Coordinates of N, CA and C in Angstrom, one line a residue:
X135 N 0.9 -1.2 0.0 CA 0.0 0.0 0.0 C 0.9 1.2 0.0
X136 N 0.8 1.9 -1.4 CA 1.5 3.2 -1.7 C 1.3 4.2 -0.7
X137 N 2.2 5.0 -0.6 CA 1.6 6.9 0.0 C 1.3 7.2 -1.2
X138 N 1.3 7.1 -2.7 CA 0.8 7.6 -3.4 C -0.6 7.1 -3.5
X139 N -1.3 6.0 -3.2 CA -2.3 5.3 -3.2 C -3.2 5.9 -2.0
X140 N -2.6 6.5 -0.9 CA -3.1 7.2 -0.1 C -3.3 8.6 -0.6
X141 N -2.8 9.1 -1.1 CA -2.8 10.3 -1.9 C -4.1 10.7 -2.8
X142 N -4.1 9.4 -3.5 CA -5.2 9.7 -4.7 C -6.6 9.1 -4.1
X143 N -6.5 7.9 -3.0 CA -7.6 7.9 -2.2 C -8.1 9.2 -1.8
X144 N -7.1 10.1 -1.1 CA -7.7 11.3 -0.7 C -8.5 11.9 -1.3
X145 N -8.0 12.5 -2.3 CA -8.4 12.8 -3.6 C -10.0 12.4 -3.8
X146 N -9.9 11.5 -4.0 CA -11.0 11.0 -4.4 C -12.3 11.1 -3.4
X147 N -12.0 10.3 -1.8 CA -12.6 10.4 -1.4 C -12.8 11.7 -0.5
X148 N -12.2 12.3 -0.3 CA -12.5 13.5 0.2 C -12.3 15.0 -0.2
X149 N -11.2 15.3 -1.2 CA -11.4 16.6 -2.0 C -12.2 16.4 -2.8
X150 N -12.3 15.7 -4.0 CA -13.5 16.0 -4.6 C -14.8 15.8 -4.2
X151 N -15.6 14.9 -3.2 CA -16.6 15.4 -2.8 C -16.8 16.6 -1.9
X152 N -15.5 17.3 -1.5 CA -15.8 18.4 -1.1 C -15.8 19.9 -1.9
X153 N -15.1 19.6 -2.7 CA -14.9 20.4 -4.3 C -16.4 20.5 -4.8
X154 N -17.1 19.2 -5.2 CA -18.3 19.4 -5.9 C -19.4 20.4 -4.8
X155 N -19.3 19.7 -3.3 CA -20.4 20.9 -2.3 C -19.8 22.3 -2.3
X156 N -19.0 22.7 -2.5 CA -18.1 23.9 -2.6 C -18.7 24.4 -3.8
X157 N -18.8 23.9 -5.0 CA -19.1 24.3 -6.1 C -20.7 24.2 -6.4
X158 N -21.5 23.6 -5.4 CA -22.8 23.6 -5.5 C -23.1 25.2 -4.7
X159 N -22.2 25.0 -3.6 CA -22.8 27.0 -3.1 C -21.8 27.9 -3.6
X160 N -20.7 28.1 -4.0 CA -20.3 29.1 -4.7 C -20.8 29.6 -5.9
X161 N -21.0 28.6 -6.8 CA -21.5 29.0 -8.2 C -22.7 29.4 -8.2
X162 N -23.6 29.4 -7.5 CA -25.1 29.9 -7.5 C -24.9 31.1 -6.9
X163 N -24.3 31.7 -6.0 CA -24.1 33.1 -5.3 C -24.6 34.2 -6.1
X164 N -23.9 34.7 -7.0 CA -23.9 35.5 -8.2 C -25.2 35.8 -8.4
X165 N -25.6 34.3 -8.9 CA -27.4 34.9 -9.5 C -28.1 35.3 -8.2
X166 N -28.0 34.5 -7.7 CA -28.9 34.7 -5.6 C -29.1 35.8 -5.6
X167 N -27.6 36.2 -5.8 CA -27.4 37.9 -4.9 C -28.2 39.0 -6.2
X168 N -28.4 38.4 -7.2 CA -29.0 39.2 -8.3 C -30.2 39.3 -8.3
X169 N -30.9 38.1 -8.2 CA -32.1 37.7 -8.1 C -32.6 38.8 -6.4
X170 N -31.7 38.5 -5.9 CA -32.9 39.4 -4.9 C -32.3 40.6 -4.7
X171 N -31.2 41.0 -5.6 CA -31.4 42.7 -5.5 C -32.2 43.6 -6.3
X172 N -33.4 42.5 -7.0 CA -34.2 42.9 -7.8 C -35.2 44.3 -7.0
X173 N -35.6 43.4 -5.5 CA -35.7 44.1 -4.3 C -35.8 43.4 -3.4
X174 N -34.8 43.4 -2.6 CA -34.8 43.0 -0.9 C -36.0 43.1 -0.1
X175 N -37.2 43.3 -0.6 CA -37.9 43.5 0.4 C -38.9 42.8 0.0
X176 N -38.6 42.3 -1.3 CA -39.6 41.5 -1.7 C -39.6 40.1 -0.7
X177 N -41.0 39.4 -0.4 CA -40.6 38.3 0.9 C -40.5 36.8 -0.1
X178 N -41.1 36.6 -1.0 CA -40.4 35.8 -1.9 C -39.0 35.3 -2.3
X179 N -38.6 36.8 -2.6 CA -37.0 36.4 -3.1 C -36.0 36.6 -2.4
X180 N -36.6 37.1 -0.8 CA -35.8 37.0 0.4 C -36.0 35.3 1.0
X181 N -37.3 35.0 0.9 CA -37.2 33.1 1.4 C -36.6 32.5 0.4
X182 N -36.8 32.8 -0.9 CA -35.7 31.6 -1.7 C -34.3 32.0 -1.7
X183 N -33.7 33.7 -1.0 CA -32.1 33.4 -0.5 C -32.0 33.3 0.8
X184 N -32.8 33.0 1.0 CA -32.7 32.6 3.0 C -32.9 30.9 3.0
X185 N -33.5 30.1 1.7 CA -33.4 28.7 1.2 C -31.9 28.1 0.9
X186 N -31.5 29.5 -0.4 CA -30.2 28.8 -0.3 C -29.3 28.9 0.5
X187 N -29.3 30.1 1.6 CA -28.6 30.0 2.9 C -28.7 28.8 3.5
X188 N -29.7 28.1 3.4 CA -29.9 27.3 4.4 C -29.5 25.9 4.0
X189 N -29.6 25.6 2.6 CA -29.1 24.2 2.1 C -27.6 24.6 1.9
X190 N -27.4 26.3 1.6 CA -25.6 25.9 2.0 C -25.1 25.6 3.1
X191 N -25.6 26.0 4.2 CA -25.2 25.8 5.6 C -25.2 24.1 5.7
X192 N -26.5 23.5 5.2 CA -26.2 22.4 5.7 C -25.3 21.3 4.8
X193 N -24.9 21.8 3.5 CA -24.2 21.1 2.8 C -22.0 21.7 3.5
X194 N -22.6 22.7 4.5 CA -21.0 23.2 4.8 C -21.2 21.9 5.7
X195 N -21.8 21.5 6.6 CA -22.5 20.3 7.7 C -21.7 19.0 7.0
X196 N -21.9 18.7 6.1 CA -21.2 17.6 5.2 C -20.0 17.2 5.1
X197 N -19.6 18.9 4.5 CA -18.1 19.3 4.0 C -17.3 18.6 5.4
X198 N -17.9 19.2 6.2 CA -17.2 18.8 7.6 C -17.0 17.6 8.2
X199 N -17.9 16.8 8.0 CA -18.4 15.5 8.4 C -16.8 14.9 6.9
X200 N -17.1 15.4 5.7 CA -16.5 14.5 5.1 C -14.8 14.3 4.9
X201 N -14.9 16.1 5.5 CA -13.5 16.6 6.0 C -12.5 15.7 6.6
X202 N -13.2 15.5 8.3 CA -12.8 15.1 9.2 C -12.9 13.5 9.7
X203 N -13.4 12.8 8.4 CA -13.5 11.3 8.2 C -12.0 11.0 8.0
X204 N -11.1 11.5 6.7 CA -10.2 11.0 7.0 C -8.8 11.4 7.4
X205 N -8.1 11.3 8.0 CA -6.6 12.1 8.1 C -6.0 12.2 6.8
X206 N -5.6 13.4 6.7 CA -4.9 13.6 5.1 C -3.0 13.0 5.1
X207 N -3.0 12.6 4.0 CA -1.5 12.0 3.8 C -1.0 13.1 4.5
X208 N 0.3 13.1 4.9 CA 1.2 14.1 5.5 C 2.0 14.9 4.2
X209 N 2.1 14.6 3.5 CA 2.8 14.9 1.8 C 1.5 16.4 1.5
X210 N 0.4 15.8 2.0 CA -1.1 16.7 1.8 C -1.5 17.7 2.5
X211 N -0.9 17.6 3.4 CA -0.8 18.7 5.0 C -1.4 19.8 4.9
X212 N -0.8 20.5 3.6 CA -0.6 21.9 3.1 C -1.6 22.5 2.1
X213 N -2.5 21.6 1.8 CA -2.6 21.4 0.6 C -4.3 21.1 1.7
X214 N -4.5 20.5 2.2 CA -5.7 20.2 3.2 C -6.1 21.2 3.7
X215 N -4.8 22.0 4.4 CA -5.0 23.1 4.9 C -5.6 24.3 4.3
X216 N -5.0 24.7 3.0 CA -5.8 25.3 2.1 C -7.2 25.1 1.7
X217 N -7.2 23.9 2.0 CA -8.7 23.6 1.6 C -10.0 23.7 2.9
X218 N -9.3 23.6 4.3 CA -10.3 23.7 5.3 C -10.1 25.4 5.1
X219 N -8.9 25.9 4.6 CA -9.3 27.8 4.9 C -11.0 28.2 3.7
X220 N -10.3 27.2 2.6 CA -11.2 27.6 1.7 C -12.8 27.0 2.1
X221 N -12.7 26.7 2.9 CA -14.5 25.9 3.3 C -14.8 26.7 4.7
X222 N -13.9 27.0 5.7 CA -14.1 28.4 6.7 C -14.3 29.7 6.0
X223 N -13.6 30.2 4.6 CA -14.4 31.1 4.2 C -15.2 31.3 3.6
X224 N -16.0 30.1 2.6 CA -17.6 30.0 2.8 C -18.5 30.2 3.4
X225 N -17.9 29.4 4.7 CA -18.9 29.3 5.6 C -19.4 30.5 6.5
X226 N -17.8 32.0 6.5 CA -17.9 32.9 7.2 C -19.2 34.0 6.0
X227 N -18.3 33.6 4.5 CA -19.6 34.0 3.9 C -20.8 34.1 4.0
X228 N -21.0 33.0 4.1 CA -22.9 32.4 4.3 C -23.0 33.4 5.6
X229 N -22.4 32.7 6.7 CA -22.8 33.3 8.0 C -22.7 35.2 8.0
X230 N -21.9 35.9 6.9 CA -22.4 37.3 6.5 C -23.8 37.5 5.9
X231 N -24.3 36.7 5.3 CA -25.2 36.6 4.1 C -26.5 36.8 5.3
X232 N -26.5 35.7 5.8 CA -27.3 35.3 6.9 C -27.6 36.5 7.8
X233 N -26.3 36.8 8.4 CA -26.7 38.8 9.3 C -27.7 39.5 8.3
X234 N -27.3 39.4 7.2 CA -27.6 40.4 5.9 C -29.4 40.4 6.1
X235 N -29.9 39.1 5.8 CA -31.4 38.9 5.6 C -32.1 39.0 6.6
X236 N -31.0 39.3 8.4 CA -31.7 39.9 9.0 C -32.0 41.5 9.8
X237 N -31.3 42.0 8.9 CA -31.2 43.2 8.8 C -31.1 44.2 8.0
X238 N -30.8 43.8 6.8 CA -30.5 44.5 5.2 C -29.6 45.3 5.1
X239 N -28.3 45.3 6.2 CA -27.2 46.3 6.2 C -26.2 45.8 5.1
X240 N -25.6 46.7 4.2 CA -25.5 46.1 3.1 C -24.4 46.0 3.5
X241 N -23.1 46.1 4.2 CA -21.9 45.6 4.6 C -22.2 44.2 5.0
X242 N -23.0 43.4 5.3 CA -22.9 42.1 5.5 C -22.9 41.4 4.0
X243 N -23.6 41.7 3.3 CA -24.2 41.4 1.9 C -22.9 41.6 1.0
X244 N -21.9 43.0 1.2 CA -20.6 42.9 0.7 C -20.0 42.1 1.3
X245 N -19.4 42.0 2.4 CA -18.4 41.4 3.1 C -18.8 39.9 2.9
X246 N -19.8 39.6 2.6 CA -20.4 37.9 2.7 C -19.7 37.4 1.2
X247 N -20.2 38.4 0.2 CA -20.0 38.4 -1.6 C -18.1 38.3 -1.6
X248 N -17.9 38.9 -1.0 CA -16.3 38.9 -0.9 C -15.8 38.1 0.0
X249 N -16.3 37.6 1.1 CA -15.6 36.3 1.7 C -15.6 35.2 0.4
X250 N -16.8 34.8 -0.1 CA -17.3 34.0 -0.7 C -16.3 34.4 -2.3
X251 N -16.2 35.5 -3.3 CA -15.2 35.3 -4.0 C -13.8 35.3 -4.0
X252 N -13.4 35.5 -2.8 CA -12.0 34.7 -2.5 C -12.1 33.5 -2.0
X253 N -12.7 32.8 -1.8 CA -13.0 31.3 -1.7 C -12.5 30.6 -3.0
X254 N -13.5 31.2 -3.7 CA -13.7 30.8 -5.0 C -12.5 30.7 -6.1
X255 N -11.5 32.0 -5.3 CA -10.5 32.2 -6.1 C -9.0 30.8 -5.8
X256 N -9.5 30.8 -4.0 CA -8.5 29.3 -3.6 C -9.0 28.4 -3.8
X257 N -10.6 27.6 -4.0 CA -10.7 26.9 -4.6 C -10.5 26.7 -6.1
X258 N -10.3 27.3 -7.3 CA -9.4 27.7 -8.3 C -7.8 26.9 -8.5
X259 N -7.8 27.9 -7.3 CA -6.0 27.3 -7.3 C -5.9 25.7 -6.6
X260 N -6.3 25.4 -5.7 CA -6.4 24.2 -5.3 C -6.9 23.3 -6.4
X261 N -7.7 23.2 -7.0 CA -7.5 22.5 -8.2 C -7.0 22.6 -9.5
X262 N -5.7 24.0 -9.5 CA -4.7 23.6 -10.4 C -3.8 22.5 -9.6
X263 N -3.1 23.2 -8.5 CA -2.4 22.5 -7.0 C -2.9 20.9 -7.5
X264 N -3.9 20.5 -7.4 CA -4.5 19.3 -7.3 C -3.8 18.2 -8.4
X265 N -4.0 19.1 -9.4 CA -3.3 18.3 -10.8 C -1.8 18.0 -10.9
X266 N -1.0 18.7 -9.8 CA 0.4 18.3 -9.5 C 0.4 17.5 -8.9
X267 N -0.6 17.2 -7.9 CA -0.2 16.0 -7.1 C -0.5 14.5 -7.3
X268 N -1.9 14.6 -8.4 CA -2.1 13.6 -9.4 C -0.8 13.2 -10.2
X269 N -0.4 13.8 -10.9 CA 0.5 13.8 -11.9 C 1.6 13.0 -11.6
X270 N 2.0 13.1 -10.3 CA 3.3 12.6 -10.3 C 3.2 11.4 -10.0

């Protein structure tokens, strides 16, 4: 039994199912945040982004659970670690987003939009990152 065999197990079983939940709430953001700046006050398009607050939250619930199943190769250390920053700034996102719909101060609504596209930007690089360590 390889360290590289442990490697790409990782891989498998725990970055990319956490990559794809990552990419189920970052990629929808964008429109969300569009969709209900149509007007915030509408109670419609404030419950369907206070919905997808809520199925992101519990898909971050997952991320975690799927995180913390297994210990990462030691070779992956670094490379893990980038990836739990990149799923705590999600999650700090959401949890902006969330102040936001209970108050409509628009500093939560920016600060949430910007936690969440620098996520997006280390999830990016973590999967160039990722293809080096396949590769070898």
């Amino acid at each position: 039994y390889s360290q590289s065999e442990d490697i790409i197990n990782w891989f498998k079983n725990i970055y990319l199912p956490i990559d794809k939940l990552l990419g189920q709430i970052i990629n929808p953001l964008p429109l969300k945040i569009k969709e209900l700046s149509a007007d915030p006050y509408d109670q419609l398009l404030m419950d369907s982004f206070c919905l997808y607050l809520e199925k992101s939250k519990n898909k971050i619930q997952k991320i975690k659970i799927i995180y913390t199943s297994i210990t990462s190769p030691i070779l992956l250390r670094n490379f893990s670690l980038d990836l739990y920053h990149c799923l705590s700034q999600v999650e700090d996102g959401l949890n902006e987003l969330e102040r936001y719909t209970m108050g409509y101060v628009d500093n939560y609504l920016h600060d949430g939009k910007s936690m969440i596209e620098q996520a997006k930007r280390k999830r990016k690089l973590l999967k160039i990152n990722k293809k080096e360590w396949l590769v070898s």
